[in-house]
PDB file of N, CA and C in Angstrom:
ATOM      1  N   MET A  22     119.988  54.421  63.165  1.00 82.00           N
ATOM      2  CA  MET A  22     119.490  55.534  62.394  1.00 82.00           C
ATOM      3  C   MET A  22     119.723  56.856  63.138  1.00 82.00           C
ATOM      4  N   MET A  23     119.499  56.854  64.446  1.00 83.00           N
ATOM      5  CA  MET A  23     119.686  58.074  65.223  1.00 83.00           C
ATOM      6  C   MET A  23     121.144  58.492  65.247  1.00 83.00           C
ATOM      7  N   ALA A  24     122.052  57.531  65.303  1.00 85.00           N
ATOM      8  CA  ALA A  24     123.472  57.860  65.335  1.00 85.00           C
ATOM      9  C   ALA A  24     123.914  58.455  64.005  1.00 85.00           C
ATOM     10  N   TRP A  25     123.323  58.026  62.920  1.00 85.00           N
ATOM     11  CA  TRP A  25     123.694  58.540  61.604  1.00 85.00           C
ATOM     12  C   TRP A  25     123.254  59.998  61.450  1.00 85.00           C
ATOM     13  N   GLU A  26     122.122  60.356  62.051  1.00 82.00           N
ATOM     14  CA  GLU A  26     121.610  61.724  61.935  1.00 82.00           C
ATOM     15  C   GLU A  26     122.483  62.687  62.745  1.00 82.00           C
ATOM     16  N   ASP A  27     122.852  63.787  62.158  1.00 77.00           N
ATOM     17  CA  ASP A  27     123.765  64.743  62.786  1.00 77.00           C
ATOM     18  C   ASP A  27     123.149  65.469  63.977  1.00 77.00           C
ATOM     19  N   ARG A  28     121.845  65.701  63.955  1.00 77.00           N
ATOM     20  CA  ARG A  28     121.220  66.512  64.996  1.00 77.00           C
ATOM     21  C   ARG A  28     120.870  65.740  66.264  1.00 77.00           C
ATOM     22  N   THR A  29     120.967  64.418  66.241  1.00 81.00           N
ATOM     23  CA  THR A  29     120.660  63.620  67.422  1.00 81.00           C
ATOM     24  C   THR A  29     121.932  63.411  68.218  1.00 81.00           C
ATOM     25  N   SER A  30     121.905  63.798  69.476  1.00 81.00           N
ATOM     26  CA  SER A  30     123.109  63.724  70.299  1.00 81.00           C
ATOM     27  C   SER A  30     123.328  62.317  70.844  1.00 81.00           C
ATOM     28  N   PHE A  31     124.566  62.047  71.245  1.00 84.00           N
ATOM     29  CA  PHE A  31     124.889  60.782  71.900  1.00 84.00           C
ATOM     30  C   PHE A  31     124.129  60.676  73.217  1.00 84.00           C
ATOM     31  N   ASP A  32     123.880  61.804  73.872  1.00 84.00           N
ATOM     32  CA  ASP A  32     123.142  61.801  75.134  1.00 84.00           C
ATOM     33  C   ASP A  32     121.695  61.349  74.924  1.00 84.00           C
ATOM     34  N   ALA A  33     121.082  61.757  73.825  1.00 84.00           N
ATOM     35  CA  ALA A  33     119.720  61.333  73.522  1.00 84.00           C
ATOM     36  C   ALA A  33     119.677  59.832  73.254  1.00 84.00           C
ATOM     37  N   ILE A  34     120.688  59.316  72.587  1.00 87.00           N
ATOM     38  CA  ILE A  34     120.766  57.879  72.323  1.00 87.00           C
ATOM     39  C   ILE A  34     120.944  57.118  73.636  1.00 87.00           C
ATOM     40  N   ARG A  35     121.770  57.672  74.532  1.00 88.00           N
ATOM     41  CA  ARG A  35     121.966  57.043  75.849  1.00 88.00           C
ATOM     42  C   ARG A  35     120.650  57.022  76.630  1.00 88.00           C
ATOM     43  N   THR A  36     119.907  58.125  76.592  1.00 86.00           N
ATOM     44  CA  THR A  36     118.643  58.216  77.315  1.00 86.00           C
ATOM     45  C   THR A  36     117.632  57.204  76.793  1.00 86.00           C
ATOM     46  N   GLN A  37     117.543  57.089  75.484  1.00 87.00           N
ATOM     47  CA  GLN A  37     116.518  56.247  74.892  1.00 87.00           C
ATOM     48  C   GLN A  37     116.891  54.765  74.861  1.00 87.00           C
ATOM     49  N   PHE A  38     118.189  54.457  74.648  1.00 89.00           N
ATOM     50  CA  PHE A  38     118.581  53.070  74.447  1.00 89.00           C
ATOM     51  C   PHE A  38     119.616  52.553  75.449  1.00 89.00           C
ATOM     52  N   GLY A  39     120.178  53.432  76.270  1.00 92.00           N
ATOM     53  CA  GLY A  39     121.159  53.004  77.258  1.00 92.00           C
ATOM     54  C   GLY A  39     122.529  52.692  76.675  1.00 92.00           C
ATOM     55  N   LEU A  40     122.823  53.217  75.493  1.00 92.00           N
ATOM     56  CA  LEU A  40     124.120  52.976  74.850  1.00 92.00           C
ATOM     57  C   LEU A  40     125.038  54.172  75.071  1.00 92.00           C
ATOM     58  N   SER A  41     126.260  53.899  75.529  1.00 92.00           N
ATOM     59  CA  SER A  41     127.245  54.971  75.692  1.00 92.00           C
ATOM     60  C   SER A  41     127.768  55.376  74.314  1.00 92.00           C
ATOM     61  N   PRO A  42     128.438  56.526  74.214  1.00 88.00           N
ATOM     62  CA  PRO A  42     129.021  56.905  72.918  1.00 88.00           C
ATOM     63  C   PRO A  42     129.966  55.829  72.377  1.00 88.00           C
ATOM     64  N   GLY A  43     130.725  55.188  73.264  1.00 91.00           N
ATOM     65  CA  GLY A  43     131.616  54.107  72.831  1.00 91.00           C
ATOM     66  C   GLY A  43     130.857  52.921  72.270  1.00 91.00           C
ATOM     67  N   ASP A  44     129.726  52.594  72.894  1.00 94.00           N
ATOM     68  CA  ASP A  44     128.884  51.499  72.397  1.00 94.00           C
ATOM     69  C   ASP A  44     128.305  51.838  71.027  1.00 94.00           C
ATOM     70  N   VAL A  45     127.914  53.100  70.853  1.00 92.00           N
ATOM     71  CA  VAL A  45     127.365  53.535  69.564  1.00 92.00           C
ATOM     72  C   VAL A  45     128.435  53.414  68.477  1.00 92.00           C
ATOM     73  N   ILE A  46     129.643  53.826  68.805  1.00 92.00           N
ATOM     74  CA  ILE A  46     130.749  53.743  67.838  1.00 92.00           C
ATOM     75  C   ILE A  46     131.022  52.291  67.469  1.00 92.00           C
ATOM     76  N   LYS A  47     131.040  51.402  68.458  1.00 95.00           N
ATOM     77  CA  LYS A  47     131.256  49.971  68.185  1.00 95.00           C
ATOM     78  C   LYS A  47     130.148  49.415  67.296  1.00 95.00           C
ATOM     79  N   LEU A  48     128.901  49.800  67.598  1.00 94.00           N
ATOM     80  CA  LEU A  48     127.766  49.340  66.799  1.00 94.00           C
ATOM     81  C   LEU A  48     127.877  49.840  65.365  1.00 94.00           C
ATOM     82  N   MET A  49     128.194  51.110  65.210  1.00 93.00           N
ATOM     83  CA  MET A  49     128.325  51.680  63.867  1.00 93.00           C
ATOM     84  C   MET A  49     129.459  51.008  63.101  1.00 93.00           C
ATOM     85  N   ARG A  50     130.559  50.727  63.773  1.00 95.00           N
ATOM     86  CA  ARG A  50     131.694  50.060  63.129  1.00 95.00           C
ATOM     87  C   ARG A  50     131.297  48.675  62.619  1.00 95.00           C
ATOM     88  N   SER A  51     130.500  47.954  63.417  1.00 95.00           N
ATOM     89  CA  SER A  51     130.127  46.593  63.022  1.00 95.00           C
ATOM     90  C   SER A  51     129.055  46.558  61.945  1.00 95.00           C
ATOM     91  N   GLU A  52     128.202  47.585  61.895  1.00 93.00           N
ATOM     92  CA  GLU A  52     127.075  47.591  60.964  1.00 93.00           C
ATOM     93  C   GLU A  52     127.361  48.283  59.631  1.00 93.00           C
ATOM     94  N   MET A  53     128.425  49.069  59.565  1.00 94.00           N
ATOM     95  CA  MET A  53     128.705  49.850  58.360  1.00 94.00           C
ATOM     96  C   MET A  53     129.927  49.315  57.628  1.00 94.00           C
ATOM     97  N   THR A  54     130.028  49.681  56.364  1.00 95.00           N
ATOM     98  CA  THR A  54     131.259  49.358  55.637  1.00 95.00           C
ATOM     99  C   THR A  54     132.377  50.233  56.190  1.00 95.00           C
ATOM    100  N   ALA A  55     133.599  49.846  55.947  1.00 95.00           N
ATOM    101  CA  ALA A  55     134.751  50.579  56.482  1.00 95.00           C
ATOM    102  C   ALA A  55     134.753  52.039  56.018  1.00 95.00           C
ATOM    103  N   ASN A  56     134.496  52.256  54.733  1.00 96.00           N
ATOM    104  CA  ASN A  56     134.500  53.631  54.214  1.00 96.00           C
ATOM    105  C   ASN A  56     133.364  54.469  54.797  1.00 96.00           C
ATOM    106  N   SER A  57     132.185  53.890  54.926  1.00 94.00           N
ATOM    107  CA  SER A  57     131.064  54.615  55.501  1.00 94.00           C
ATOM    108  C   SER A  57     131.335  54.964  56.963  1.00 94.00           C
ATOM    109  N   PHE A  58     131.918  54.028  57.697  1.00 93.00           N
ATOM    110  CA  PHE A  58     132.244  54.285  59.094  1.00 93.00           C
ATOM    111  C   PHE A  58     133.258  55.416  59.211  1.00 93.00           C
ATOM    112  N   LYS A  59     134.271  55.416  58.369  1.00 93.00           N
ATOM    113  CA  LYS A  59     135.284  56.478  58.402  1.00 93.00           C
ATOM    114  C   LYS A  59     134.653  57.838  58.112  1.00 93.00           C
ATOM    115  N   MET A  60     133.748  57.887  57.145  1.00 92.00           N
ATOM    116  CA  MET A  60     133.070  59.150  56.824  1.00 92.00           C
ATOM    117  C   MET A  60     132.216  59.610  57.999  1.00 92.00           C
ATOM    118  N   TRP A  61     131.497  58.679  58.635  1.00 89.00           N
ATOM    119  CA  TRP A  61     130.652  59.023  59.775  1.00 89.00           C
ATOM    120  C   TRP A  61     131.482  59.540  60.932  1.00 89.00           C
ATOM    121  N   ARG A  62     132.598  58.860  61.246  1.00 89.00           N
ATOM    122  CA  ARG A  62     133.454  59.289  62.362  1.00 89.00           C
ATOM    123  C   ARG A  62     134.048  60.667  62.091  1.00 89.00           C
ATOM    124  N   LYS A  63     134.472  60.897  60.863  1.00 88.00           N
ATOM    125  CA  LYS A  63     135.042  62.196  60.512  1.00 88.00           C
ATOM    126  C   LYS A  63     133.996  63.291  60.681  1.00 88.00           C
ATOM    127  N   ARG A  64     132.744  62.970  60.327  1.00 86.00           N
ATOM    128  CA  ARG A  64     131.662  63.941  60.411  1.00 86.00           C
ATOM    129  C   ARG A  64     131.238  64.200  61.853  1.00 86.00           C
ATOM    130  N   THR A  65     131.248  63.196  62.707  1.00 82.00           N
ATOM    131  CA  THR A  65     130.738  63.350  64.068  1.00 82.00           C
ATOM    132  C   THR A  65     131.804  63.757  65.077  1.00 82.00           C
ATOM    133  N   GLN A  66     133.053  63.532  64.773  1.00 82.00           N
ATOM    134  CA  GLN A  66     134.113  63.839  65.720  1.00 82.00           C
ATOM    135  C   GLN A  66     134.184  65.344  65.974  1.00 82.00           C
ATOM    136  N   GLY A  67     134.027  65.726  67.228  1.00 72.00           N
ATOM    137  CA  GLY A  67     134.112  67.135  67.591  1.00 72.00           C
ATOM    138  C   GLY A  67     132.895  67.970  67.245  1.00 72.00           C
ATOM    139  N   ARG A  68     131.862  67.342  66.738  1.00 67.00           N
ATOM    140  CA  ARG A  68     130.652  68.066  66.327  1.00 67.00           C
ATOM    141  C   ARG A  68     129.848  68.472  67.562  1.00 67.00           C
ATOM    142  N   THR A  69     129.491  69.737  67.672  1.00 63.00           N
ATOM    143  CA  THR A  69     128.795  70.215  68.876  1.00 63.00           C
ATOM    144  C   THR A  69     127.407  69.613  69.019  1.00 63.00           C
ATOM    145  N   THR A  70     126.733  69.321  67.929  1.00 60.00           N
ATOM    146  CA  THR A  70     125.367  68.804  68.037  1.00 60.00           C
ATOM    147  C   THR A  70     125.318  67.359  68.501  1.00 60.00           C
ATOM    148  N   LYS A  71     126.431  66.653  68.505  1.00 62.00           N
ATOM    149  CA  LYS A  71     126.434  65.271  68.971  1.00 62.00           C
ATOM    150  C   LYS A  71     126.662  65.189  70.475  1.00 62.00           C
ATOM    151  N   HIS A  72     126.939  66.306  71.130  1.00 58.00           N
ATOM    152  CA  HIS A  72     127.205  66.327  72.571  1.00 58.00           C
ATOM    153  C   HIS A  72     126.381  67.441  73.204  1.00 58.00           C
ATOM    154  N   GLU A  73     125.463  67.078  74.086  1.00 60.00           N
ATOM    155  CA  GLU A  73     124.555  68.056  74.693  1.00 60.00           C
ATOM    156  C   GLU A  73     125.310  69.188  75.395  1.00 60.00           C
ATOM    157  N   ALA A  74     126.376  68.864  76.131  1.00 61.00           N
ATOM    158  CA  ALA A  74     127.100  69.898  76.879  1.00 61.00           C
ATOM    159  C   ALA A  74     127.713  70.928  75.937  1.00 61.00           C
ATOM    160  N   LYS A  75     128.267  70.475  74.827  1.00 54.00           N
ATOM    161  CA  LYS A  75     128.843  71.406  73.854  1.00 54.00           C
ATOM    162  C   LYS A  75     127.748  72.200  73.158  1.00 54.00           C
ATOM    163  N   PHE A  76     126.610  71.557  72.880  1.00 55.00           N
ATOM    164  CA  PHE A  76     125.514  72.223  72.181  1.00 55.00           C
ATOM    165  C   PHE A  76     124.966  73.369  73.025  1.00 55.00           C
ATOM    166  N   ALA A  77     124.869  73.168  74.335  1.00 57.00           N
ATOM    167  CA  ALA A  77     124.310  74.186  75.227  1.00 57.00           C
ATOM    168  C   ALA A  77     125.171  75.443  75.268  1.00 57.00           C
ATOM    169  N   LYS A  78     126.463  75.330  74.978  1.00 55.00           N
ATOM    170  CA  LYS A  78     127.368  76.473  75.028  1.00 55.00           C
ATOM    171  C   LYS A  78     127.323  77.331  73.764  1.00 55.00           C
ATOM    172  N   THR A  79     126.691  76.827  72.704  1.00 53.00           N
ATOM    173  CA  THR A  79     126.636  77.577  71.454  1.00 53.00           C
ATOM    174  C   THR A  79     125.513  78.604  71.499  1.00 53.00           C
ATOM    175  N   ASP A  80     125.513  79.515  70.560  1.00 54.00           N
ATOM    176  CA  ASP A  80     124.465  80.537  70.483  1.00 54.00           C
ATOM    177  C   ASP A  80     123.094  79.929  70.258  1.00 54.00           C
ATOM    178  N   SER A  81     123.060  78.814  69.554  1.00 56.00           N
ATOM    179  CA  SER A  81     121.773  78.182  69.242  1.00 56.00           C
ATOM    180  C   SER A  81     121.389  77.148  70.297  1.00 56.00           C
ATOM    181  N   GLY A  82     121.957  77.212  71.460  1.00 50.00           N
ATOM    182  CA  GLY A  82     121.708  76.233  72.516  1.00 50.00           C
ATOM    183  C   GLY A  82     120.289  76.217  73.046  1.00 50.00           C
ATOM    184  N   ASN A  83     119.490  77.213  72.697  1.00 55.00           N
ATOM    185  CA  ASN A  83     118.114  77.228  73.170  1.00 55.00           C
ATOM    186  C   ASN A  83     117.148  76.591  72.178  1.00 55.00           C
ATOM    187  N   GLU A  84     117.650  76.041  71.089  1.00 54.00           N
ATOM    188  CA  GLU A  84     116.796  75.383  70.108  1.00 54.00           C
ATOM    189  C   GLU A  84     116.259  74.081  70.686  1.00 54.00           C
ATOM    190  N   GLN A  85     115.079  73.692  70.219  1.00 52.00           N
ATOM    191  CA  GLN A  85     114.507  72.429  70.668  1.00 52.00           C
ATOM    192  C   GLN A  85     115.319  71.280  70.097  1.00 52.00           C
ATOM    193  N   ARG A  86     115.618  70.290  70.951  1.00 54.00           N
ATOM    194  CA  ARG A  86     116.432  69.158  70.531  1.00 54.00           C
ATOM    195  C   ARG A  86     115.555  68.029  70.023  1.00 54.00           C
ATOM    196  N   ARG A  87     116.045  67.298  69.026  1.00 55.00           N
ATOM    197  CA  ARG A  87     115.336  66.149  68.485  1.00 55.00           C
ATOM    198  C   ARG A  87     115.822  64.889  69.176  1.00 55.00           C
ATOM    199  N   PHE A  88     114.910  64.016  69.550  1.00 56.00           N
ATOM    200  CA  PHE A  88     115.271  62.757  70.179  1.00 56.00           C
ATOM    201  C   PHE A  88     114.952  61.569  69.292  1.00 56.00           C
ATOM    202  N   ARG A  89     114.411  61.813  68.105  1.00 59.00           N
ATOM    203  CA  ARG A  89     114.064  60.725  67.203  1.00 59.00           C
ATOM    204  C   ARG A  89     114.443  61.062  65.776  1.00 59.00           C
ATOM    205  N   ALA A  90     114.858  60.048  65.060  1.00 59.00           N
ATOM    206  CA  ALA A  90     115.050  60.217  63.631  1.00 59.00           C
ATOM    207  C   ALA A  90     113.678  60.258  62.973  1.00 59.00           C
ATOM    208  N   LYS A  91     113.558  60.881  61.824  1.00 61.00           N
ATOM    209  CA  LYS A  91     112.272  60.990  61.155  1.00 61.00           C
ATOM    210  C   LYS A  91     111.666  59.623  60.857  1.00 61.00           C
ATOM    211  N   SER A  92     112.513  58.641  60.561  1.00 62.00           N
ATOM    212  CA  SER A  92     112.023  57.325  60.191  1.00 62.00           C
ATOM    213  C   SER A  92     111.725  56.441  61.397  1.00 62.00           C
ATOM    214  N   GLN A  93     112.031  56.907  62.602  1.00 61.00           N
ATOM    215  CA  GLN A  93     111.817  56.102  63.798  1.00 61.00           C
ATOM    216  C   GLN A  93     110.358  56.159  64.222  1.00 61.00           C
ATOM    217  N   ARG A  94     109.800  55.019  64.541  1.00 59.00           N
ATOM    218  CA  ARG A  94     108.401  54.961  64.968  1.00 59.00           C
ATOM    219  C   ARG A  94     108.253  55.354  66.426  1.00 59.00           C
ATOM    220  N   GLY A  95     107.079  55.814  66.773  1.00 53.00           N
ATOM    221  CA  GLY A  95     106.748  56.051  68.174  1.00 53.00           C
ATOM    222  C   GLY A  95     106.800  57.459  68.609  1.00 53.00           C
TER     223      GLY A  95
END
């Protein structure tokens, strides 16, 4: 769920679950249909909000970051 959300970075997923971006991509590929996976990859590839280092360089880099999807418990 966190990987599907655009505002949650791969770094936050690594911190919380210990999954590298490559592991997340493999998981998404196995859990999604081919078309859904292609749409997700197209949407996340090069996106600044999915990478903390790129996000910090933008004008909005001082915004509070989300570490959980709305539907995630805890």
